[in-house]
Amino acid sequence: KAGVTQTPRYLIKTRGQQVTLSCSPISGHRSVSWYQQTPGQGLQFLFEYFSETQRNKGNFPGRFSGRQFSNSRSEMNVSTLELGDSALYLCASSLQLEDGQYFGPGTRLTVL
Amino acid sequence: AQSVAQPEDQVNVAEGNPLTVKCTYSVSGNPYLFWYVQYPNRGLQFLLKYITGDNLVKGSYGFEAEFNKSQTSFHLKKPSALVSDSALYFCAVRDNAGKSTFGDGTTLTVKP
C-alpha cells in the first residue's frame, strides 16, 4: 500500500497570503488528522476528520480550516498568513480511532 | 483537558543495556495510548499502542510498553538497546472524539 502523501513538500509564502495543503491518506483509512510541528511548540493537534466530518479541533485560530472529501483526501487552509505560521504541517491517517496513525512526510511552510 | 508529559528531554544508554523512556498522561475516560518514533530526516512512525487488555504491549523493532493505570503511566522499554534506536520518541494519547495530544518528545541516544 502506498503511504500517506502530502503536497506540496515545500512552500514559501509572504505574510497576509493564504495557503492550501493537501493530504492523501492510506487507501481505506477514513480518519485524517493534521498537526503543526515547530521546534518550540512540538506537535500540536489542528483537527481530525472522519468520513468528511470534523470531529475535533485543536486550539488554533479560525484562520486554520480544513475539509475532507468523499475519497478521504483532505485539505487544510491557512488564511492571512503570519510569520508564526512557519512550521512543518503533518497529516496522519488511521483506519479507526484506536489504531496507530501513519504520518506523511509533511509540508514545510515558510512565511516571509 | 488531556495532557501528556515526557519528563526527560534526553535519555542516554549504552548499547546492549535496557532502556526506558517515560510517559505519564491525563485523559478523561479510557485512553488510547501510543508511542511514535522519529528518526533523523525521516517521518514519524507508529511503534505501538495500548487500547485495553494486557498491561504489557509489544510493538515494532523489539520495543514494548507498560501501561500502569494507577500511576497513569505508559513507559516505553526495550531489553537491549541498539545504536540504531537513537531517535526522537513521542508518547501520545487519543480520546474517543479523535483528539490527539503528543508529549514534547524524548531524544534517545544509544552509545556503542
GROMACS .gro file of C-alpha atoms in nm:
model
  224
    1LYS     CA    1   0.000   0.000   0.000
    2ALA     CA    2   0.115   0.350  -0.072
    3GLY     CA    3   0.182   0.564   0.233
    4VAL     CA    4   0.036   0.899   0.326
    5THR     CA    5   0.128   1.159   0.069
    6GLN     CA    6   0.134   1.534   0.116
    7THR     CA    7   0.165   1.806  -0.141
    8PRO     CA    8   0.344   2.031  -0.182
    9ARG     CA    9   0.650   1.934   0.019
   10TYR     CA   10   0.778   2.290   0.048
   11LEU     CA   11   0.606   2.626   0.032
   12ILE     CA   12   0.726   2.981   0.069
   13LYS     CA   13   0.463   3.248   0.122
   14THR     CA   14   0.452   3.605   0.243
   15ARG     CA   15   0.254   3.748   0.530
   16GLY     CA   16  -0.112   3.802   0.451
   17GLN     CA   17  -0.132   3.536   0.182
   18GLN     CA   18  -0.329   3.217   0.212
   19VAL     CA   19  -0.219   2.861   0.151
   20THR     CA   20  -0.383   2.522   0.086
   21LEU     CA   21  -0.211   2.198   0.176
   22SER     CA   22  -0.322   1.858   0.053
   23CYS     CA   23  -0.311   1.512   0.205
   24SER     CA   24  -0.393   1.172   0.057
   25PRO     CA   25  -0.435   0.906   0.328
   26ILE     CA   26  -0.353   0.540   0.303
   27SER     CA   27  -0.618   0.362   0.098
   28GLY     CA   28  -0.906   0.257   0.322
   29HIS     CA   29  -0.821   0.495   0.606
   30ARG     CA   30  -1.112   0.721   0.690
   31SER     CA   31  -0.960   0.920   0.975
   32VAL     CA   32  -0.728   1.205   0.882
   33SER     CA   33  -0.561   1.435   1.133
   34TRP     CA   34  -0.349   1.744   1.086
   35TYR     CA   35  -0.067   1.862   1.310
   36GLN     CA   36   0.167   2.157   1.327
   37GLN     CA   37   0.524   2.077   1.430
   38THR     CA   38   0.762   2.350   1.542
   39PRO     CA   39   1.084   2.333   1.745
   40GLY     CA   40   0.936   2.541   2.023
   41GLN     CA   41   0.583   2.400   2.049
   42GLY     CA   42   0.636   2.040   1.944
   43LEU     CA   43   0.347   1.858   1.779
   44GLN     CA   44   0.021   2.047   1.808
   45PHE     CA   45  -0.311   1.894   1.703
   46LEU     CA   46  -0.502   2.101   1.448
   47PHE     CA   47  -0.810   1.894   1.360
   48GLU     CA   48  -0.934   1.547   1.281
   49TYR     CA   49  -1.177   1.435   1.014
   50PHE     CA   50  -1.364   1.110   0.984
   51SER     CA   51  -1.589   1.035   0.689
   52GLU     CA   52  -1.595   1.402   0.583
   53THR     CA   53  -1.690   1.527   0.931
   54GLN     CA   54  -1.465   1.731   1.153
   55ARG     CA   55  -1.484   1.557   1.487
   56ASN     CA   56  -1.238   1.763   1.685
   57LYS     CA   57  -1.034   2.078   1.660
   58GLY     CA   58  -0.727   2.196   1.847
   59ASN     CA   59  -0.661   2.538   1.992
   60PHE     CA   60  -0.585   2.725   1.673
   61PRO     CA   61  -0.746   3.044   1.541
   62GLY     CA   62  -1.019   3.036   1.281
   63ARG     CA   63  -0.762   3.117   1.011
   64PHE     CA   64  -0.687   2.746   1.015
   65SER     CA   65  -0.953   2.538   0.846
   66GLY     CA   66  -0.982   2.208   0.672
   67ARG     CA   67  -1.208   1.966   0.495
   68GLN     CA   68  -1.224   1.607   0.390
   69PHE     CA   69  -1.361   1.476   0.063
   70SER     CA   70  -1.564   1.163  -0.003
   71ASN     CA   71  -1.248   0.976  -0.110
   72SER     CA   72  -1.092   1.062   0.231
   73ARG     CA   73  -0.842   1.305   0.083
   74SER     CA   74  -0.809   1.612   0.298
   75GLU     CA   75  -0.703   1.972   0.260
   76MET     CA   76  -0.614   2.233   0.515
   77ASN     CA   77  -0.619   2.603   0.452
   78VAL     CA   78  -0.447   2.883   0.636
   79SER     CA   79  -0.561   3.235   0.557
   80THR     CA   80  -0.392   3.566   0.634
   81LEU     CA   81  -0.058   3.402   0.700
   82GLU     CA   82   0.157   3.521   0.987
   83LEU     CA   83   0.529   3.472   1.046
   84GLY     CA   84   0.447   3.238   1.333
   85ASP     CA   85   0.270   3.000   1.098
   86SER     CA   86   0.607   2.886   0.965
   87ALA     CA   87   0.620   2.518   1.055
   88LEU     CA   88   0.611   2.162   0.934
   89TYR     CA   89   0.249   2.059   0.876
   90LEU     CA   90   0.191   1.688   0.915
   91CYS     CA   91  -0.101   1.482   0.802
   92ALA     CA   92  -0.174   1.141   0.954
   93SER     CA   93  -0.429   0.876   0.872
   94SER     CA   94  -0.567   0.574   1.054
   95LEU     CA   95  -0.831   0.312   0.999
   96GLN     CA   96  -1.011   0.373   1.327
   97LEU     CA   97  -0.958   0.585   1.638
   98GLU     CA   98  -0.793   0.302   1.825
   99ASP     CA   99  -0.538   0.240   1.551
  100GLY     CA  100  -0.195   0.393   1.526
  101GLN     CA  101  -0.163   0.684   1.291
  102TYR     CA  102   0.052   0.680   0.979
  103PHE     CA  103   0.220   1.010   0.907
  104GLY     CA  104   0.306   1.174   0.580
  105PRO     CA  105   0.641   1.346   0.520
  106GLY     CA  106   0.490   1.685   0.588
  107THR     CA  107   0.472   2.019   0.412
  108ARG     CA  108   0.737   2.269   0.519
  109LEU     CA  109   0.574   2.613   0.515
  110THR     CA  110   0.791   2.923   0.540
  111VAL     CA  111   0.622   3.259   0.583
  112LEU     CA  112   0.836   3.562   0.499
  113ALA     CA  113  -0.829   1.859   2.903
  114GLN     CA  114  -0.597   1.577   2.818
  115SER     CA  115  -0.220   1.605   2.857
  116VAL     CA  116   0.095   1.402   2.811
  117ALA     CA  117   0.422   1.451   2.995
  118GLN     CA  118   0.759   1.312   2.897
  119PRO     CA  119   0.973   1.419   3.191
  120GLU     CA  120   1.309   1.356   3.024
  121ASP     CA  121   1.424   1.561   2.727
  122GLN     CA  122   1.715   1.325   2.677
  123VAL     CA  123   1.793   0.964   2.765
  124ASN     CA  124   2.142   0.821   2.718
  125VAL     CA  125   2.201   0.447   2.719
  126ALA     CA  126   2.493   0.220   2.633
  127GLU     CA  127   2.435  -0.033   2.356
  128GLY     CA  128   2.316  -0.365   2.494
  129ASN     CA  129   2.170  -0.212   2.810
  130PRO     CA  130   1.796  -0.191   2.876
  131LEU     CA  131   1.625   0.138   2.805
  132THR     CA  132   1.318   0.313   2.942
  133VAL     CA  133   1.155   0.627   2.807
  134LYS     CA  134   0.898   0.764   3.047
  135CYS     CA  135   0.548   0.895   2.978
  136THR     CA  136   0.260   0.997   3.201
  137TYR     CA  137  -0.081   1.109   3.084
  138SER     CA  138  -0.406   1.265   3.189
  139VAL     CA  139  -0.729   1.196   2.999
  140SER     CA  140  -1.099   1.152   3.071
  141GLY     CA  141  -1.228   0.802   3.023
  142ASN     CA  142  -1.032   0.511   2.887
  143PRO     CA  143  -0.725   0.624   2.699
  144TYR     CA  144  -0.588   0.516   2.369
  145LEU     CA  145  -0.211   0.539   2.419
  146PHE     CA  146   0.059   0.535   2.155
  147TRP     CA  147   0.432   0.561   2.103
  148TYR     CA  148   0.584   0.704   1.788
  149VAL     CA  149   0.945   0.738   1.674
  150GLN     CA  150   1.104   0.998   1.451
  151TYR     CA  151   1.439   0.907   1.303
  152PRO     CA  152   1.665   1.186   1.173
  153ASN     CA  153   1.540   1.319   0.839
  154ARG     CA  154   1.252   1.072   0.839
  155GLY     CA  155   0.885   1.097   0.921
  156LEU     CA  156   0.705   0.992   1.235
  157GLN     CA  157   0.644   0.619   1.260
  158PHE     CA  158   0.394   0.433   1.473
  159LEU     CA  159   0.563   0.197   1.722
  160LEU     CA  160   0.292   0.051   1.943
  161LYS     CA  161  -0.040   0.114   2.111
  162TYR     CA  162  -0.241   0.030   2.420
  163ILE     CA  163  -0.618   0.010   2.393
  164THR     CA  164  -0.723  -0.247   2.650
  165GLY     CA  165  -0.615  -0.582   2.785
  166ASP     CA  166  -0.263  -0.683   2.886
  167ASN     CA  167  -0.067  -0.408   3.052
  168LEU     CA  168   0.247  -0.500   2.858
  169VAL     CA  169   0.216  -0.437   2.489
  170LYS     CA  170   0.469  -0.528   2.224
  171GLY     CA  171   0.548  -0.326   1.916
  172SER     CA  172   0.791  -0.282   1.631
  173TYR     CA  173   1.171  -0.319   1.648
  174GLY     CA  174   1.161  -0.509   1.978
  175PHE     CA  175   1.003  -0.226   2.175
  176GLU     CA  176   0.738  -0.279   2.439
  177ALA     CA  177   0.545  -0.052   2.671
  178GLU     CA  178   0.399  -0.099   3.014
  179PHE     CA  179   0.061   0.055   3.096
  180ASN     CA  180   0.000   0.140   3.462
  181LYS     CA  181  -0.348   0.270   3.529
  182SER     CA  182  -0.292   0.371   3.891
  183GLN     CA  183   0.018   0.572   3.803
  184THR     CA  184  -0.129   0.689   3.469
  185SER     CA  185   0.195   0.595   3.302
  186PHE     CA  186   0.287   0.431   2.975
  187HIS     CA  187   0.664   0.383   2.972
  188LEU     CA  188   0.845   0.262   2.662
  189LYS     CA  189   1.102  -0.013   2.714
  190LYS     CA  190   1.348  -0.231   2.531
  191PRO     CA  191   1.556  -0.507   2.693
  192SER     CA  192   1.870  -0.443   2.487
  193ALA     CA  193   1.932  -0.110   2.313
  194LEU     CA  194   2.087  -0.074   1.968
  195VAL     CA  195   2.276   0.224   1.831
  196SER     CA  196   2.015   0.234   1.555
  197ASP     CA  197   1.745   0.300   1.818
  198SER     CA  198   1.882   0.653   1.857
  199ALA     CA  199   1.592   0.880   1.763
  200LEU     CA  200   1.322   1.113   1.896
  201TYR     CA  201   1.038   0.932   2.072
  202PHE     CA  202   0.688   1.070   2.125
  203CYS     CA  203   0.417   0.945   2.356
  204ALA     CA  204   0.059   1.031   2.257
  205VAL     CA  205  -0.293   0.997   2.391
  206ARG     CA  206  -0.610   0.999   2.183
  207ASP     CA  207  -0.959   1.043   2.312
  208ASN     CA  208  -1.274   0.889   2.169
  209ALA     CA  209  -1.354   1.212   1.984
  210GLY     CA  210  -1.040   1.187   1.775
  211LYS     CA  211  -0.831   1.449   1.951
  212SER     CA  212  -0.466   1.355   1.990
  213THR     CA  213  -0.217   1.507   2.230
  214PHE     CA  214   0.153   1.443   2.196
  215GLY     CA  215   0.427   1.477   2.454
  216ASP     CA  216   0.721   1.705   2.385
  217GLY     CA  217   0.939   1.414   2.284
  218THR     CA  218   1.245   1.243   2.433
  219THR     CA  219   1.571   1.216   2.244
  220LEU     CA  220   1.721   0.872   2.293
  221THR     CA  221   2.093   0.835   2.232
  222VAL     CA  222   2.245   0.489   2.236
  223LYS     CA  223   2.623   0.489   2.252
  224PRO     CA  224   2.836   0.198   2.128
   0.00000   0.00000   0.00000
